[in-house]
Each structure stands twice: as C-alpha cells, then as structure tokens.
Short mmCIF file of N, CA and C in Angstrom, two decimals:
data_model
loop_
_atom_site.label_atom_id
_atom_site.label_comp_id
_atom_site.label_asym_id
_atom_site.label_seq_id
_atom_site.Cartn_x
_atom_site.Cartn_y
_atom_site.Cartn_z
N MET E 1 90.88 -0.16 177.39
CA MET E 1 90.67 -0.03 178.83
C MET E 1 89.50 -1.03 179.12
N PRO E 2 89.57 -1.88 180.15
CA PRO E 2 88.48 -2.83 180.62
C PRO E 2 87.29 -2.04 181.05
N ASP E 3 86.18 -2.69 180.79
CA ASP E 3 84.86 -2.05 181.22
C ASP E 3 84.89 -1.85 182.66
N THR E 4 85.53 -2.68 183.55
CA THR E 4 85.45 -2.48 184.91
C THR E 4 86.13 -1.20 185.44
N ALA E 5 86.95 -0.57 184.56
CA ALA E 5 87.64 0.75 184.97
C ALA E 5 86.62 1.89 184.74
N LEU E 6 85.47 1.71 184.02
CA LEU E 6 84.52 2.64 183.79
C LEU E 6 83.64 2.87 185.05
N PRO E 7 83.43 4.12 185.34
CA PRO E 7 82.44 4.43 186.47
C PRO E 7 81.03 3.90 185.95
N SER E 8 80.27 3.39 186.93
CA SER E 8 78.95 2.87 186.45
C SER E 8 77.89 3.53 187.38
N VAL E 9 76.70 3.76 186.75
CA VAL E 9 75.62 4.41 187.43
C VAL E 9 74.28 3.68 187.14
N LEU E 10 73.58 3.59 188.19
CA LEU E 10 72.22 2.99 188.09
C LEU E 10 71.21 4.09 188.57
N PHE E 11 70.29 4.41 187.61
CA PHE E 11 69.17 5.26 187.91
C PHE E 11 67.92 4.36 188.24
N VAL E 12 67.25 4.80 189.40
CA VAL E 12 66.07 4.03 189.87
C VAL E 12 64.98 4.98 190.19
N CYS E 13 63.79 4.62 189.61
CA CYS E 13 62.49 5.27 189.98
C CYS E 13 61.47 4.19 190.13
N ILE E 14 60.29 4.53 190.41
CA ILE E 14 59.29 3.54 190.75
C ILE E 14 58.96 2.70 189.34
N HIS E 15 58.57 3.40 188.29
CA HIS E 15 58.04 2.70 187.06
C HIS E 15 59.18 2.49 186.05
N ASN E 16 60.35 3.15 186.15
CA ASN E 16 61.39 3.12 185.07
C ASN E 16 60.72 3.50 183.74
N ALA E 17 59.86 4.46 183.77
CA ALA E 17 59.05 4.83 182.52
C ALA E 17 59.31 6.35 182.38
N GLY E 18 59.97 7.10 183.20
CA GLY E 18 60.11 8.55 183.11
C GLY E 18 61.43 9.03 183.53
N ARG E 19 61.53 9.40 184.86
CA ARG E 19 62.75 10.03 185.37
C ARG E 19 63.96 9.29 185.14
N SER E 20 64.00 8.00 185.52
CA SER E 20 65.28 7.22 185.36
C SER E 20 65.54 6.86 183.87
N GLN E 21 64.49 6.79 183.06
CA GLN E 21 64.77 6.72 181.60
C GLN E 21 65.47 7.93 181.12
N MET E 22 64.98 9.15 181.42
CA MET E 22 65.48 10.28 180.89
C MET E 22 66.94 10.48 181.42
N ALA E 23 67.12 10.18 182.73
CA ALA E 23 68.49 10.45 183.24
C ALA E 23 69.53 9.41 182.59
N ALA E 24 69.09 8.16 182.39
CA ALA E 24 69.94 7.14 181.71
C ALA E 24 70.29 7.58 180.27
N ALA E 25 69.31 8.08 179.60
CA ALA E 25 69.42 8.53 178.23
C ALA E 25 70.40 9.72 178.14
N PHE E 26 70.25 10.69 178.98
CA PHE E 26 71.13 11.89 178.97
C PHE E 26 72.51 11.39 179.36
N LEU E 27 72.66 10.55 180.32
CA LEU E 27 74.05 10.14 180.76
C LEU E 27 74.73 9.40 179.59
N THR E 28 73.93 8.49 178.98
CA THR E 28 74.60 7.83 177.73
C THR E 28 74.90 8.75 176.64
N HIS E 29 73.96 9.66 176.34
CA HIS E 29 74.24 10.68 175.25
C HIS E 29 75.33 11.57 175.55
N LEU E 30 75.46 12.05 176.80
CA LEU E 30 76.39 13.12 177.04
C LEU E 30 77.90 12.48 177.41
N ALA E 31 77.86 11.34 178.01
CA ALA E 31 79.10 10.69 178.48
C ALA E 31 79.63 9.65 177.44
N GLY E 32 78.76 9.18 176.72
CA GLY E 32 79.12 8.17 175.65
C GLY E 32 79.66 6.88 176.32
N ASP E 33 80.78 6.38 175.88
CA ASP E 33 81.31 5.17 176.39
C ASP E 33 82.23 5.37 177.56
N ARG E 34 82.17 6.47 178.20
CA ARG E 34 83.04 6.87 179.41
C ARG E 34 82.37 6.32 180.62
N VAL E 35 81.05 6.01 180.62
CA VAL E 35 80.30 5.56 181.83
C VAL E 35 79.44 4.39 181.40
N GLN E 36 79.33 3.39 182.32
CA GLN E 36 78.28 2.43 182.14
C GLN E 36 76.98 2.83 182.79
N VAL E 37 75.92 2.76 182.07
CA VAL E 37 74.64 3.27 182.42
C VAL E 37 73.53 2.23 182.50
N ARG E 38 72.81 2.25 183.58
CA ARG E 38 71.57 1.33 183.59
C ARG E 38 70.48 2.12 184.28
N SER E 39 69.26 1.59 184.06
CA SER E 39 68.12 2.14 184.81
C SER E 39 67.16 0.97 185.16
N ALA E 40 66.40 1.18 186.23
CA ALA E 40 65.39 0.16 186.58
C ALA E 40 64.29 0.85 187.45
N GLY E 41 63.28 0.07 187.76
CA GLY E 41 62.20 0.51 188.51
C GLY E 41 61.71 -0.51 189.53
N SER E 42 61.31 0.00 190.68
CA SER E 42 60.77 -0.95 191.70
C SER E 42 59.47 -1.62 191.43
N ALA E 43 58.69 -1.00 190.51
CA ALA E 43 57.46 -1.42 190.04
C ALA E 43 57.34 -0.99 188.61
N PRO E 44 58.09 -1.63 187.64
CA PRO E 44 58.22 -1.17 186.24
C PRO E 44 56.87 -1.08 185.52
N ALA E 45 56.66 -0.04 184.78
CA ALA E 45 55.51 0.07 183.91
C ALA E 45 55.71 -0.88 182.68
N ASP E 46 54.72 -0.90 181.83
CA ASP E 46 54.65 -1.68 180.59
C ASP E 46 55.47 -1.00 179.53
N ARG E 47 55.58 0.34 179.60
CA ARG E 47 56.23 1.05 178.54
C ARG E 47 56.70 2.47 179.05
N VAL E 48 57.53 3.04 178.34
CA VAL E 48 58.02 4.50 178.70
C VAL E 48 56.94 5.38 178.42
N ASN E 49 56.72 6.32 179.36
CA ASN E 49 55.75 7.32 179.23
C ASN E 49 55.83 8.05 177.88
N PRO E 50 54.78 8.11 177.07
CA PRO E 50 54.76 8.83 175.81
C PRO E 50 55.22 10.25 175.87
N ALA E 51 54.87 10.99 176.92
CA ALA E 51 55.29 12.34 177.09
C ALA E 51 56.77 12.38 177.27
N VAL E 52 57.35 11.44 177.97
CA VAL E 52 58.82 11.43 178.07
C VAL E 52 59.51 11.15 176.77
N VAL E 53 58.98 10.23 176.03
CA VAL E 53 59.50 9.97 174.71
C VAL E 53 59.53 11.24 173.85
N ALA E 54 58.37 12.00 173.84
CA ALA E 54 58.21 13.18 173.07
C ALA E 54 59.13 14.19 173.57
N ALA E 55 59.24 14.43 174.91
CA ALA E 55 60.16 15.47 175.45
C ALA E 55 61.69 15.20 175.17
N MET E 56 61.95 13.99 175.23
CA MET E 56 63.39 13.62 174.89
C MET E 56 63.66 13.72 173.36
N ALA E 57 62.69 13.51 172.52
CA ALA E 57 62.81 13.65 171.14
C ALA E 57 63.06 15.13 170.81
N GLU E 58 62.51 15.99 171.55
CA GLU E 58 62.76 17.46 171.36
C GLU E 58 64.12 17.88 171.53
N VAL E 59 64.87 17.12 172.32
CA VAL E 59 66.35 17.37 172.46
C VAL E 59 67.15 16.46 171.76
N GLY E 60 66.58 15.74 170.72
CA GLY E 60 67.38 14.95 169.89
C GLY E 60 67.86 13.53 170.45
N ILE E 61 67.04 13.03 171.56
CA ILE E 61 67.46 11.74 172.09
C ILE E 61 66.20 10.87 172.04
N ASP E 62 66.46 9.75 171.31
CA ASP E 62 65.30 8.77 171.05
C ASP E 62 65.17 7.78 172.16
N VAL E 63 64.18 7.73 172.95
CA VAL E 63 64.10 6.62 173.97
C VAL E 63 62.80 5.81 173.63
N SER E 64 62.34 5.84 172.43
CA SER E 64 61.15 5.22 172.06
C SER E 64 61.25 3.63 172.05
N ALA E 65 62.53 3.11 171.95
CA ALA E 65 62.69 1.72 171.85
C ALA E 65 63.19 1.15 173.28
N GLU E 66 63.15 1.95 174.26
CA GLU E 66 63.49 1.54 175.68
C GLU E 66 62.30 0.86 176.33
N THR E 67 62.61 -0.06 177.21
CA THR E 67 61.56 -0.72 177.98
C THR E 67 61.93 -0.70 179.45
N PRO E 68 60.91 -0.44 180.18
CA PRO E 68 61.12 -0.46 181.67
C PRO E 68 61.65 -1.87 182.15
N LYS E 69 62.58 -1.69 183.11
CA LYS E 69 63.17 -2.89 183.66
C LYS E 69 63.01 -2.97 185.09
N VAL E 70 62.94 -4.21 185.68
CA VAL E 70 62.68 -4.47 187.03
C VAL E 70 64.01 -4.26 187.82
N LEU E 71 63.88 -3.69 188.96
CA LEU E 71 65.02 -3.46 189.86
C LEU E 71 65.36 -4.75 190.54
N THR E 72 66.71 -5.19 190.44
CA THR E 72 67.07 -6.39 191.11
C THR E 72 68.09 -6.11 192.17
N VAL E 73 68.33 -7.00 193.08
CA VAL E 73 69.46 -6.81 194.10
C VAL E 73 70.75 -6.82 193.30
N GLU E 74 70.88 -7.58 192.35
CA GLU E 74 72.15 -7.63 191.61
C GLU E 74 72.38 -6.30 190.79
N ALA E 75 71.29 -5.63 190.36
CA ALA E 75 71.48 -4.43 189.63
C ALA E 75 71.95 -3.30 190.59
N VAL E 76 71.63 -3.41 191.83
CA VAL E 76 72.01 -2.38 192.83
C VAL E 76 73.47 -2.68 193.32
N GLN E 77 73.93 -3.97 193.37
CA GLN E 77 75.19 -4.27 193.85
C GLN E 77 76.32 -3.88 192.79
N ALA E 78 75.91 -3.83 191.49
CA ALA E 78 77.10 -3.62 190.50
C ALA E 78 77.58 -2.22 190.32
N PRO E 79 76.72 -1.17 190.36
CA PRO E 79 77.23 0.18 190.01
C PRO E 79 78.03 0.83 191.16
N ASP E 80 78.78 1.80 190.77
CA ASP E 80 79.49 2.70 191.68
C ASP E 80 78.58 3.66 192.34
N VAL E 81 77.53 4.14 191.50
CA VAL E 81 76.66 5.19 192.07
C VAL E 81 75.23 4.72 191.72
N VAL E 82 74.38 4.76 192.80
CA VAL E 82 72.98 4.47 192.62
C VAL E 82 72.24 5.86 192.87
N ILE E 83 71.41 6.22 191.81
CA ILE E 83 70.68 7.42 192.00
C ILE E 83 69.18 7.09 192.00
N THR E 84 68.52 7.46 193.18
CA THR E 84 67.10 7.16 193.31
C THR E 84 66.41 8.37 193.07
N MET E 85 65.07 8.13 192.42
CA MET E 85 64.25 9.25 192.14
C MET E 85 62.84 8.87 192.58
N GLY E 86 62.62 8.76 193.83
CA GLY E 86 61.29 8.53 194.37
C GLY E 86 60.95 7.10 194.53
N CYS E 87 62.01 6.21 194.61
CA CYS E 87 61.64 4.81 194.87
C CYS E 87 61.49 4.44 196.28
N GLY E 88 61.89 5.40 197.14
CA GLY E 88 61.71 5.27 198.67
C GLY E 88 62.49 4.07 199.19
N ASP E 89 61.83 3.32 200.18
CA ASP E 89 62.53 2.34 200.78
C ASP E 89 62.60 1.01 200.05
N SER E 90 62.07 0.93 198.76
CA SER E 90 62.11 -0.26 197.99
C SER E 90 63.39 -0.47 197.30
N CYS E 91 64.28 0.49 197.41
CA CYS E 91 65.66 0.38 196.73
C CYS E 91 66.62 -0.23 197.84
N PRO E 92 67.18 -1.39 197.65
CA PRO E 92 68.10 -1.97 198.58
C PRO E 92 69.39 -1.16 198.78
N VAL E 93 69.88 -1.07 199.90
CA VAL E 93 71.15 -0.31 200.20
C VAL E 93 72.24 -1.28 200.53
N PHE E 94 73.41 -1.00 200.00
CA PHE E 94 74.59 -1.82 200.27
C PHE E 94 75.78 -1.02 200.68
N PRO E 95 76.51 -1.42 201.69
CA PRO E 95 77.75 -0.73 202.19
C PRO E 95 78.74 -0.50 201.00
N GLY E 96 79.31 0.71 201.08
CA GLY E 96 80.31 0.96 200.04
C GLY E 96 79.87 1.67 198.70
N LYS E 97 78.54 1.61 198.63
CA LYS E 97 77.96 2.27 197.40
C LYS E 97 77.60 3.69 197.68
N ARG E 98 77.75 4.51 196.64
CA ARG E 98 77.45 5.99 196.77
C ARG E 98 75.94 6.05 196.33
N TYR E 99 75.18 6.61 197.14
CA TYR E 99 73.72 6.79 196.94
C TYR E 99 73.41 8.25 196.78
N LEU E 100 72.76 8.64 195.80
CA LEU E 100 72.09 10.03 195.70
C LEU E 100 70.68 9.92 195.50
N ASP E 101 69.89 10.79 196.13
CA ASP E 101 68.45 10.75 195.95
C ASP E 101 68.09 12.11 195.27
N TRP E 102 67.67 12.17 194.10
CA TRP E 102 67.33 13.23 193.34
C TRP E 102 65.84 13.49 193.49
N GLN E 103 65.39 14.51 194.18
CA GLN E 103 63.99 14.84 194.41
C GLN E 103 63.53 15.49 193.15
N LEU E 104 62.66 14.83 192.30
CA LEU E 104 62.19 15.34 191.21
C LEU E 104 60.61 15.03 191.05
N ALA E 105 59.97 15.90 190.39
CA ALA E 105 58.52 15.73 190.15
C ALA E 105 58.37 14.41 189.35
N ASP E 106 57.26 13.77 189.48
CA ASP E 106 57.01 12.47 188.79
C ASP E 106 56.22 12.87 187.56
N PRO E 107 56.80 12.44 186.27
CA PRO E 107 56.09 12.75 185.09
C PRO E 107 54.88 11.82 184.73
N ALA E 108 54.71 10.80 185.55
CA ALA E 108 53.51 9.90 185.35
C ALA E 108 52.18 10.57 185.16
N GLY E 109 51.56 10.35 184.20
CA GLY E 109 50.27 10.99 183.94
C GLY E 109 50.22 12.46 183.50
N GLN E 110 51.46 13.02 183.36
CA GLN E 110 51.64 14.42 182.95
C GLN E 110 51.76 14.60 181.41
N GLY E 111 51.41 15.72 180.90
CA GLY E 111 51.56 16.03 179.51
C GLY E 111 53.01 16.51 179.25
N ILE E 112 53.38 16.79 178.07
CA ILE E 112 54.65 17.22 177.66
C ILE E 112 55.15 18.59 178.35
N GLU E 113 54.06 19.41 178.56
CA GLU E 113 54.43 20.76 179.09
C GLU E 113 54.95 20.60 180.54
N ALA E 114 54.40 19.54 181.25
CA ALA E 114 54.89 19.27 182.69
C ALA E 114 56.18 18.56 182.63
N VAL E 115 56.39 17.73 181.61
CA VAL E 115 57.56 16.93 181.51
C VAL E 115 58.75 17.69 181.14
N ARG E 116 58.69 18.70 180.37
CA ARG E 116 59.87 19.49 179.91
C ARG E 116 60.69 20.07 181.12
N PRO E 117 60.08 20.73 182.08
CA PRO E 117 61.02 21.15 183.14
C PRO E 117 61.68 20.01 183.98
N ILE E 118 61.00 18.91 184.07
CA ILE E 118 61.66 17.74 184.75
C ILE E 118 62.79 17.23 183.84
N ARG E 119 62.57 17.28 182.54
CA ARG E 119 63.72 16.86 181.61
C ARG E 119 64.85 17.72 181.82
N ASN E 120 64.57 19.08 181.77
CA ASN E 120 65.67 19.98 181.87
C ASN E 120 66.47 19.99 183.18
N GLU E 121 65.73 19.70 184.28
CA GLU E 121 66.41 19.56 185.66
C GLU E 121 67.28 18.26 185.63
N ILE E 122 66.71 17.22 185.01
CA ILE E 122 67.59 15.98 184.93
C ILE E 122 68.82 16.16 184.09
N GLU E 123 68.59 16.83 183.01
CA GLU E 123 69.84 17.07 182.19
C GLU E 123 70.96 17.91 182.89
N GLU E 124 70.45 18.99 183.70
CA GLU E 124 71.36 19.68 184.47
C GLU E 124 72.05 18.84 185.48
N ARG E 125 71.37 18.01 186.23
CA ARG E 125 71.93 17.16 187.27
C ARG E 125 72.90 16.10 186.59
N VAL E 126 72.50 15.51 185.46
CA VAL E 126 73.38 14.66 184.86
C VAL E 126 74.64 15.23 184.39
N ARG E 127 74.63 16.51 183.87
CA ARG E 127 75.90 17.17 183.49
C ARG E 127 76.78 17.29 184.67
N GLY E 128 76.20 17.66 185.83
CA GLY E 128 77.00 17.82 187.10
C GLY E 128 77.52 16.50 187.51
N LEU E 129 76.79 15.40 187.34
CA LEU E 129 77.28 14.07 187.74
C LEU E 129 78.52 13.66 186.83
N ILE E 130 78.34 13.99 185.59
CA ILE E 130 79.58 13.66 184.66
C ILE E 130 80.77 14.29 185.24
N ASN E 131 80.63 15.51 185.67
CA ASN E 131 81.86 16.30 186.02
C ASN E 131 82.51 15.70 187.32
N GLU E 132 81.52 15.04 188.12
CA GLU E 132 82.08 14.32 189.41
C GLU E 132 82.68 12.96 189.08
N ILE E 133 82.11 12.28 188.20
CA ILE E 133 82.52 10.86 188.07
C ILE E 133 83.56 10.57 186.92
N VAL E 134 83.49 11.40 185.90
CA VAL E 134 84.40 11.13 184.78
C VAL E 134 85.59 12.13 184.89
N SER E 135 86.85 11.57 184.95
CA SER E 135 88.01 12.43 185.16
C SER E 135 88.43 13.09 183.87
N ALA E 136 89.23 13.97 183.88
CA ALA E 136 89.68 14.73 182.67
C ALA E 136 90.22 13.82 181.52
N ASP E 137 90.84 12.75 181.90
CA ASP E 137 91.40 11.81 180.86
C ASP E 137 90.39 10.88 180.39
N GLY E 138 89.06 10.96 180.77
CA GLY E 138 88.00 10.14 180.16
C GLY E 138 87.75 8.88 180.90
N ARG E 139 88.39 8.69 182.20
CA ARG E 139 88.19 7.52 182.94
C ARG E 139 87.44 7.92 184.22
#
C-alpha cells in the first residue's frame, strides 16, 4: 500500500516539547505504520521537556531522542488532520484540512506529577482519534 493511502496527522503546540511530542509518540506507538505522524511547534524549544520524557517512559514509550521541530507552512499543508494544542493563531489554516483543537494544560515548567494527567488525557484522545481515522482493514 503506498504511503499516500495512509491517513496523516500533524500535532502542533508552541514548543513541540510536551503535548505534541506526547501525542505523536502515542499515535506512533498505538497505530504503528497505519498512520503517518508528525509534530511541530510554532516556537520550538531546544529539547523535549524532561518531565514529559519521564512520564512517557513510565508507560513504556521513549521520547528521549526526539527533538522539537519548527512548524512550517509545508508541514501544515501535508497532513489530513492538524491537531493544535495551544498554538493559537500562529498555526496556518488551509481549506480542506480537518483541524481539531485539543484544549490541554501546558506541561512546560511542570513536574512529573502535573504531567501525568496531561499524558493520560492525551492517550485517551489519541485512542479516540485512531478509531476515527483508521478503518477496520487498517487503512
């Protein structure tokens, strides 16, 4: 099956160091090669939030090697679904794209105790997203 037949998702937050990294990691982990996954930030940080790395490690997902990526117009044009998480008006909008805005607390500057509930909510939302975009036959 060609890659273009796969649904594609872009997760966007401000720093691409917390929420969007967790969402991309969960979608990759749970959907595997059934979905193309990317993440980016409107003002990317230098590294992924250490509390996010620790919280994801608790559920068996290693994001320690991930690096925040800058949001480009091309990145927003490519996916079928763009999910924003607090990037506000800095995320370009294109006709024909499906946009979802997930209102989630920002893990920036938070300890692992505060990050865990955010992680859990993201996992729940990603599981719902998979049910919406991946058909029963895996496409």
